Amino acid sequence: MISTARRPSLHHQKVLSWQANPRLSYQIVNQRAEDWPAVERIYRQGIATENATFETEAPDWENWNAKHHAHSRLVARNEQRVLGWAALSPVSARRVYAGVAEVSIYIAEVARGKGIGKGLLSALIEQSEQNGIWTLQAGIFPENTVSITLHKSCGFREVGRREKIGQLKDVWRDVILLERCSHLCGSSRSGG
């Protein structure tokens, strides 16, 4: 729910969304380089669940920064505390796939179940479309039912299951592939 109450300032940073609900108030803003320590901490929490990613270690800032789009990087904040983040990475270097991106979204342990994921993913979708992305995809472990449900609630659909696509700690894991085709698909703006 978007509140009409006065929105607090974050050192003149543009607030993309301000959420207020009985569980928690927070703002969604563009991620800054100085947010990296909090983003990395939250990423490590996701890694520790063994149901969020095949990664076993968080990258350093330089590697993370190089692998994600410069646009569509968001954080959810409660005052100055980062509660979650979402970002896009290209799926291919081929020009034909320039408008296809993979979603990463992670919520701090203390903030899970409070609607922050939905706020972040909704804002990420809007920002991706403003940057010419026409298809978003997500690969999610089938055991991560909360993330699958979140993505489906934001218009993603399940397009398949990639069986034994990779190993995590010597165990073969499946991934559910979800995608969301934007209203940009087929429009003159998307080139097709």
Short mmCIF file of C-alpha atoms in Angstrom, two decimals:
data_model
loop_
_atom_site.label_atom_id
_atom_site.label_comp_id
_atom_site.label_asym_id
_atom_site.label_seq_id
_atom_site.Cartn_x
_atom_site.Cartn_y
_atom_site.Cartn_z
CA MET A 1 0.00 0.00 0.00
CA ILE A 2 1.36 3.41 -0.90
CA SER A 3 0.80 5.83 1.94
CA THR A 4 -0.13 9.45 1.44
CA ALA A 5 1.68 10.33 4.67
CA ARG A 6 4.75 12.55 4.51
CA ARG A 7 7.64 10.57 3.08
CA PRO A 8 10.94 10.81 4.95
CA SER A 9 14.06 11.96 3.11
CA LEU A 10 17.16 9.83 2.51
CA HIS A 11 19.82 12.50 2.04
CA HIS A 12 18.14 13.79 -1.12
CA GLN A 13 18.00 10.33 -2.71
CA LYS A 14 15.01 9.83 -5.01
CA VAL A 15 12.45 7.62 -3.30
CA LEU A 16 10.90 5.24 -5.83
CA SER A 17 8.29 3.86 -3.47
CA TRP A 18 7.30 4.37 0.13
CA GLN A 19 5.49 1.51 1.80
CA ALA A 20 3.62 1.69 5.07
CA ASN A 21 1.83 -1.26 6.54
CA PRO A 22 1.12 -2.48 10.05
CA ARG A 23 4.19 -4.73 9.86
CA LEU A 24 6.85 -2.24 8.73
CA SER A 25 7.44 1.08 6.98
CA TYR A 26 10.18 1.28 4.39
CA GLN A 27 11.34 3.12 1.29
CA ILE A 28 12.55 1.66 -1.99
CA VAL A 29 15.45 3.59 -3.47
CA ASN A 30 18.19 3.05 -6.01
CA GLN A 31 21.12 1.11 -4.62
CA ARG A 32 24.34 3.05 -4.06
CA ALA A 33 27.89 1.67 -3.94
CA GLU A 34 27.99 2.43 -0.21
CA ASP A 35 25.06 0.04 0.28
CA TRP A 36 27.30 -2.89 -0.69
CA PRO A 37 28.20 -4.03 2.87
CA ALA A 38 24.50 -4.37 3.76
CA VAL A 39 23.66 -5.95 0.38
CA GLU A 40 26.50 -8.44 0.84
CA ARG A 41 25.35 -9.26 4.39
CA ILE A 42 21.81 -9.98 3.16
CA TYR A 43 23.19 -12.02 0.25
CA ARG A 44 25.23 -14.10 2.71
CA GLN A 45 22.05 -14.76 4.70
CA GLY A 46 20.41 -16.06 1.53
CA ILE A 47 23.42 -18.24 0.73
CA ALA A 48 23.25 -19.72 4.23
CA THR A 49 19.70 -21.02 3.61
CA GLU A 50 21.01 -23.25 0.79
CA ASN A 51 17.71 -22.59 -1.01
CA ALA A 52 18.39 -19.19 -2.60
CA THR A 53 21.39 -19.69 -4.90
CA PHE A 54 24.01 -22.15 -6.07
CA GLU A 55 26.66 -19.70 -4.85
CA THR A 56 28.48 -20.65 -1.67
CA GLU A 57 30.28 -17.33 -1.16
CA ALA A 58 29.35 -13.73 -1.79
CA PRO A 59 31.48 -11.98 -4.42
CA ASP A 60 33.37 -8.79 -3.73
CA TRP A 61 31.85 -5.49 -4.85
CA GLU A 62 33.84 -5.31 -8.09
CA ASN A 63 32.66 -8.75 -9.29
CA TRP A 64 29.06 -8.20 -8.20
CA ASN A 65 28.99 -4.77 -9.84
CA ALA A 66 30.42 -6.10 -13.12
CA LYS A 67 27.81 -8.88 -13.39
CA HIS A 68 24.69 -6.75 -12.79
CA HIS A 69 23.04 -4.10 -14.93
CA ALA A 70 23.93 -0.56 -13.91
CA HIS A 71 20.20 0.21 -13.88
CA SER A 72 17.50 -1.58 -11.89
CA ARG A 73 19.36 -2.01 -8.60
CA LEU A 74 17.13 -1.32 -5.65
CA VAL A 75 17.23 -1.49 -1.87
CA ALA A 76 14.43 -1.34 0.67
CA ARG A 77 15.27 0.80 3.70
CA ASN A 78 13.75 1.45 7.07
CA GLU A 79 15.47 4.75 7.90
CA GLN A 80 19.14 3.94 7.06
CA ARG A 81 18.89 0.16 7.54
CA VAL A 82 18.82 -1.93 4.36
CA LEU A 83 16.10 -4.60 4.66
CA GLY A 84 16.39 -6.18 1.22
CA TRP A 85 17.67 -5.70 -2.29
CA ALA A 86 16.81 -6.56 -5.87
CA ALA A 87 18.88 -6.29 -9.03
CA LEU A 88 19.00 -7.46 -12.63
CA SER A 89 21.77 -9.19 -14.52
CA PRO A 90 21.96 -9.77 -18.27
CA VAL A 91 21.25 -13.34 -19.42
CA SER A 92 23.44 -13.09 -22.51
CA ALA A 93 25.92 -10.78 -24.21
CA ARG A 94 24.13 -11.33 -27.55
CA ARG A 95 22.32 -8.23 -28.79
CA VAL A 96 19.09 -10.12 -29.49
CA TYR A 97 18.75 -10.80 -25.74
CA ALA A 98 19.53 -7.25 -24.61
CA GLY A 99 16.01 -6.90 -23.20
CA VAL A 100 16.11 -10.11 -21.17
CA ALA A 101 17.37 -10.03 -17.61
CA GLU A 102 17.58 -12.33 -14.60
CA VAL A 103 16.11 -11.25 -11.28
CA SER A 104 17.96 -11.45 -7.99
CA ILE A 105 16.01 -10.57 -4.86
CA TYR A 106 17.06 -11.09 -1.25
CA ILE A 107 15.41 -10.04 2.01
CA ALA A 108 17.16 -9.73 5.38
CA GLU A 109 16.25 -12.48 7.85
CA VAL A 110 14.67 -9.98 10.27
CA ALA A 111 12.49 -8.50 7.51
CA ARG A 112 11.10 -11.63 5.85
CA GLY A 113 7.33 -12.08 5.69
CA LYS A 114 6.60 -8.36 5.93
CA GLY A 115 5.78 -7.58 2.29
CA ILE A 116 9.18 -6.14 1.39
CA GLY A 117 9.79 -8.73 -1.33
CA LYS A 118 6.57 -7.76 -3.11
CA GLY A 119 7.40 -4.07 -2.89
CA LEU A 120 10.93 -4.59 -4.21
CA LEU A 121 9.92 -6.92 -7.03
CA SER A 122 7.09 -4.61 -8.13
CA ALA A 123 9.45 -1.63 -8.20
CA LEU A 124 12.10 -3.69 -10.02
CA ILE A 125 9.59 -4.64 -12.72
CA GLU A 126 8.65 -0.99 -13.20
CA GLN A 127 12.27 0.12 -13.36
CA SER A 128 13.21 -2.71 -15.74
CA GLU A 129 10.54 -1.60 -18.20
CA GLN A 130 11.75 2.01 -18.00
CA ASN A 131 15.16 0.65 -19.07
CA GLY A 132 13.93 -1.36 -22.07
CA ILE A 133 13.84 -4.81 -20.47
CA TRP A 134 11.00 -6.84 -21.99
CA THR A 135 11.45 -10.21 -20.32
CA LEU A 136 12.44 -11.00 -16.76
CA GLN A 137 13.38 -14.49 -15.72
CA ALA A 138 14.13 -16.18 -12.42
CA GLY A 139 15.57 -19.58 -11.63
CA ILE A 140 14.35 -20.70 -8.21
CA PHE A 141 14.91 -23.89 -6.25
CA PRO A 142 11.57 -25.75 -5.99
CA GLU A 143 11.98 -25.87 -2.20
CA ASN A 144 11.89 -22.05 -2.10
CA THR A 145 8.10 -21.90 -2.29
CA VAL A 146 7.95 -18.40 -0.79
CA SER A 147 10.02 -16.97 -3.66
CA ILE A 148 8.03 -18.88 -6.28
CA THR A 149 4.78 -17.57 -4.81
CA LEU A 150 6.16 -14.02 -4.69
CA HIS A 151 7.21 -14.09 -8.34
CA LYS A 152 3.87 -15.55 -9.46
CA SER A 153 2.04 -12.82 -7.50
CA CYS A 154 3.93 -10.25 -9.61
CA GLY A 155 2.96 -11.75 -12.97
CA PHE A 156 5.68 -14.37 -13.48
CA ARG A 157 4.64 -17.73 -14.86
CA GLU A 158 6.33 -21.07 -14.54
CA VAL A 159 7.80 -22.10 -17.88
CA GLY A 160 9.66 -25.22 -16.87
CA ARG A 161 11.81 -27.22 -14.55
CA ARG A 162 15.52 -27.65 -15.19
CA GLU A 163 16.31 -31.00 -13.63
CA LYS A 164 19.66 -31.54 -11.96
CA ILE A 165 20.98 -28.32 -13.52
CA GLY A 166 23.75 -27.89 -10.94
CA GLN A 167 25.22 -29.12 -7.70
CA LEU A 168 25.18 -27.43 -4.33
CA LYS A 169 27.40 -29.12 -1.77
CA ASP A 170 27.61 -32.26 -3.95
CA VAL A 171 23.81 -32.57 -4.27
CA TRP A 172 22.19 -32.21 -7.70
CA ARG A 173 19.44 -29.57 -7.58
CA ASP A 174 16.52 -28.70 -9.83
CA VAL A 175 15.50 -25.14 -10.65
CA ILE A 176 12.05 -23.86 -11.52
CA LEU A 177 12.28 -21.38 -14.39
CA LEU A 178 9.84 -18.48 -14.23
CA GLU A 179 9.45 -15.56 -16.60
CA ARG A 180 7.47 -12.38 -16.95
CA CYS A 181 6.95 -10.81 -20.35
CA SER A 182 6.33 -7.10 -20.04
CA HIS A 183 3.75 -5.05 -21.87
CA LEU A 184 6.76 -3.93 -23.96
CA CYS A 185 6.76 -7.30 -25.76
CA GLY A 186 5.77 -6.74 -29.34
CA SER A 187 5.58 -2.96 -29.03
CA SER A 188 7.42 -0.61 -31.33
CA ARG A 189 9.46 0.56 -28.31
CA SER A 190 10.94 -2.94 -27.92
CA GLY A 191 11.80 -3.15 -31.61
CA GLY A 192 9.37 -5.92 -32.45
#
